[in-house]
CSV table of C-alpha atoms in Angstrom, one decimal:
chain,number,residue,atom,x,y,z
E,1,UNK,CA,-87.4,42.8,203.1
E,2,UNK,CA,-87.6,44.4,206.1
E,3,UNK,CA,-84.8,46.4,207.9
E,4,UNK,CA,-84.2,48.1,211.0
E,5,UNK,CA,-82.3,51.3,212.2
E,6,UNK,CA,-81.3,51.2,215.6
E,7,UNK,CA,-79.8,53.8,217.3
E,8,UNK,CA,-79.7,54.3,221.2
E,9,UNK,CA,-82.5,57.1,221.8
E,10,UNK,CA,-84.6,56.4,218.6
E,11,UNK,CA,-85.6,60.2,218.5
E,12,UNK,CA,-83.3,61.6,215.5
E,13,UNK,CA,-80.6,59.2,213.1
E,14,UNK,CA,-82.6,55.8,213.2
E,15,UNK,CA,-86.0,57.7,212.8
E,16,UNK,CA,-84.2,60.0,209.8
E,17,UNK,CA,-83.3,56.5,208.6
E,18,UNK,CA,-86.8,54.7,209.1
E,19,UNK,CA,-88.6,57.9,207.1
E,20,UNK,CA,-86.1,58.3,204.0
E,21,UNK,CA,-86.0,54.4,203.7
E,22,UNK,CA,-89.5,53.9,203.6
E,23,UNK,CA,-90.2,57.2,201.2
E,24,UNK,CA,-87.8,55.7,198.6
E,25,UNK,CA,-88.6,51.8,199.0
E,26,UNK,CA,-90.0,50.4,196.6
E,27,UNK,CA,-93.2,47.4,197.4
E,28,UNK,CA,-91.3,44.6,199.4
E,29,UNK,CA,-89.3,46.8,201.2
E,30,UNK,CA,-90.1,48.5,204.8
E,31,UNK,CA,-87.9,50.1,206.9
E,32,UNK,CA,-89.0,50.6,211.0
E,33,UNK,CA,-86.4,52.3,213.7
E,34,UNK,CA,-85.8,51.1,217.4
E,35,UNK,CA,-83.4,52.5,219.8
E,36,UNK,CA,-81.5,49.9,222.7
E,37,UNK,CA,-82.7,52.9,224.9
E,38,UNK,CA,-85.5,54.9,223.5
E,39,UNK,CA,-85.7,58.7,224.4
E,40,UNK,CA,-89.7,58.4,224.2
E,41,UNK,CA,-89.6,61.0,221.8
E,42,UNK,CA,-88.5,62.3,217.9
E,43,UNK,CA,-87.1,65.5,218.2
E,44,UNK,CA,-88.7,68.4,217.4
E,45,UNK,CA,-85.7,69.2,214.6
E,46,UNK,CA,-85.9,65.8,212.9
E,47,UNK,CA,-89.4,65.9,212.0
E,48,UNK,CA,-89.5,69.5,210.7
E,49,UNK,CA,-86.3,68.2,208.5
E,50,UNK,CA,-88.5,65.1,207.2
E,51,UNK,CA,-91.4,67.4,206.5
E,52,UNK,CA,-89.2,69.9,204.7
E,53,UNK,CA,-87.5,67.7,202.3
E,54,UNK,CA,-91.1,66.5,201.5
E,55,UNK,CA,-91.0,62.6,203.5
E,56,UNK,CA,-93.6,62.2,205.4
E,57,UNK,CA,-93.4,61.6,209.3
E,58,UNK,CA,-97.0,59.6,210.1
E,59,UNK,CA,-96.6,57.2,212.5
E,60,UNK,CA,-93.0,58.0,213.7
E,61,UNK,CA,-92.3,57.3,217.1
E,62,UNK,CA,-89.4,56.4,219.5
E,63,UNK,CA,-89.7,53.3,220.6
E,64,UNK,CA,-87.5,50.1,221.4
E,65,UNK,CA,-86.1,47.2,219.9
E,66,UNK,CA,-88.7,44.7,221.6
E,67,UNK,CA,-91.3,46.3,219.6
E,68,UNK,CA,-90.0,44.0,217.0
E,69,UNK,CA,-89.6,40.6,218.8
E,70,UNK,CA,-93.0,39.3,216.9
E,71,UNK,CA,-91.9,40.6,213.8
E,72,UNK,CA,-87.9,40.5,213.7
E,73,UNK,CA,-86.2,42.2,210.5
E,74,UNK,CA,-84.3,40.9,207.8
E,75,UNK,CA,-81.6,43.6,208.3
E,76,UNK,CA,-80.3,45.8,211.1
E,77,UNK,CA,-78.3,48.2,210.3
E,78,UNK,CA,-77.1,50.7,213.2
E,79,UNK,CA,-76.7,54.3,212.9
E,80,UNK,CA,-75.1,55.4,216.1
E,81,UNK,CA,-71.6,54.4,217.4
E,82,UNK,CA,-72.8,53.1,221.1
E,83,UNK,CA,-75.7,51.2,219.0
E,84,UNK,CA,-72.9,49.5,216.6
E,85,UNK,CA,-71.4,47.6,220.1
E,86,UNK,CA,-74.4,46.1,221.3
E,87,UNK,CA,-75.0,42.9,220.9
E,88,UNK,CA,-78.3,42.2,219.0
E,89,UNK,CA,-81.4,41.0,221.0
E,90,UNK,CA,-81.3,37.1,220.2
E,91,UNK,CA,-85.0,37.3,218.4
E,92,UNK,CA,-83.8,38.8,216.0
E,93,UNK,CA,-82.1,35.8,214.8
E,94,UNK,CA,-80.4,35.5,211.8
E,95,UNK,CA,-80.9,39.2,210.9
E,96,UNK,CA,-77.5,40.7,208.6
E,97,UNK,CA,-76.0,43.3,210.9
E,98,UNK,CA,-74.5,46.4,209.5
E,99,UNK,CA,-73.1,49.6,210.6
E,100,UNK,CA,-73.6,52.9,208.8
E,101,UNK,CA,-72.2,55.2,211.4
E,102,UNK,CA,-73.4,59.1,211.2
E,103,UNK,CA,-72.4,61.8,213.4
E,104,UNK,CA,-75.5,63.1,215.8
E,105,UNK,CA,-76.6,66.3,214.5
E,106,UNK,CA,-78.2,67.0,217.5
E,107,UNK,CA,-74.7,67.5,219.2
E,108,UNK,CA,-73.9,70.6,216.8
E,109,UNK,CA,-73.7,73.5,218.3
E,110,UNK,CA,-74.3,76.9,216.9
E,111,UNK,CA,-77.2,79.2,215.7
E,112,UNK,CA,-80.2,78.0,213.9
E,113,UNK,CA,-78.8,77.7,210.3
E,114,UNK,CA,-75.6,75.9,211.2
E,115,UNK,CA,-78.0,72.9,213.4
E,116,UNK,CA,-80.3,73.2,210.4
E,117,UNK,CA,-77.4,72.4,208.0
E,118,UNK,CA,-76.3,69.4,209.8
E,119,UNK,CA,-79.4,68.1,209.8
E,120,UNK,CA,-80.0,68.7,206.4
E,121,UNK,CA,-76.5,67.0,205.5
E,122,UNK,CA,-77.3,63.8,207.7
E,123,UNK,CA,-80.6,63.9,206.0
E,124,UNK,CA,-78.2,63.7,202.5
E,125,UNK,CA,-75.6,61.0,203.5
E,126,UNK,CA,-79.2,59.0,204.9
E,127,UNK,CA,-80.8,59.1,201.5
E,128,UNK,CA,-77.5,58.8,199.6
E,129,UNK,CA,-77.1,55.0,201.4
E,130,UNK,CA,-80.9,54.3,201.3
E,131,UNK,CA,-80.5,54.6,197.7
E,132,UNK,CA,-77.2,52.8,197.0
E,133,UNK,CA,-79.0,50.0,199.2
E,134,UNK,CA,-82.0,49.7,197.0
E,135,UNK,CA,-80.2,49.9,194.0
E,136,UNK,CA,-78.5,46.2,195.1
E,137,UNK,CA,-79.2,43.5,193.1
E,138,UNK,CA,-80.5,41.3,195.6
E,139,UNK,CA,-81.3,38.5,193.7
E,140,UNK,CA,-77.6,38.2,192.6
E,141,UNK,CA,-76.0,38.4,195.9
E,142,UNK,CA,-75.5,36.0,198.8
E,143,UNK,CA,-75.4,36.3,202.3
E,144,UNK,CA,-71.9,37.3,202.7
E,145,UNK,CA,-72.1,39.4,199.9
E,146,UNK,CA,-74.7,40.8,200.6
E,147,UNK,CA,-73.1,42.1,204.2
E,148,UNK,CA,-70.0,43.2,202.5
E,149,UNK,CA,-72.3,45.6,200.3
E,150,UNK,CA,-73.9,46.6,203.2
E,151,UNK,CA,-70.9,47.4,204.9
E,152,UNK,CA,-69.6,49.2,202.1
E,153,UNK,CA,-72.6,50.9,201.8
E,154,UNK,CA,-72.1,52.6,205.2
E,155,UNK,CA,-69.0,54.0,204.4
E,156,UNK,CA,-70.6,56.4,201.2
């Protein structure tokens, strides 16, 4: 299965997202990250985040949601409010689309530990849904369900 985090700027939620995904997943399961208008870049802060809570960042990089038209996902599941009103690019078909709004840490504002902690707490709520979404029992559930859960999922 493969799912998608978008985001707008691909460069801190969706890329948070792609990393703790794919550092829990089990075989079968891959997580990538797109933004509908990619900074170019991860920050700085999200990647020393990954690398301090032990997930590794190799091969992260912004990028946007055409580098997927070849290889559409199974899921998409948005991670930024703008991203959540987009409409999805039509190749990737009959992908489930879910939204598991988080607040940017990048907006806080404050001195080094207080931006560090809202990191560290979007990192938290990330891995607390990435969890609760491989712990579904897939087999079990049908489409609808299976968007229900997901939708559920986002509000943890």
């Amino acid at each position: 299965m493969r799912v998608l985090f978008m985001c707008t700027a691909n460069s801190c939620r969706s890329i948070l997202s792609e990393a703790v995904f794919n550092h829990l997943a089990p075989a079968g399961f891959e997580a990538v990250s797109a933004g509908s208008f990619p900074k170019g870049q991860v920050l700085p802060r999200s990647l020393t985040t990954l690398q301090q809570a032990g997930i590794s960042i190799d091969g992260l990089h912004s990028k946007g949601n055409d580098a997927f038209e070849d290889n559409p996902p199974d899921i998409v599941v948005t991670v930024c409010d703008k991203a959540a009103g987009e409409a999805c690019p039509v190749y990737f078909g009959p992908a489930l689309k879910s939204h598991w709004g988080l607040e940017d840490p990048s907006d806080v504002h404050g001195d080094d530990a207080q931006i560090e902690a809202a990191f560290r707490s979007t990192l938290a709520t990330i891995e607390q849904r990435c969890k609760a979404f491989l712990e579904l029992p897939f087999a079990q559930l049908n489409r609808d369900q299976l968007k229900s859960e997901l939708d559920r999922i986002g509000t943890l």
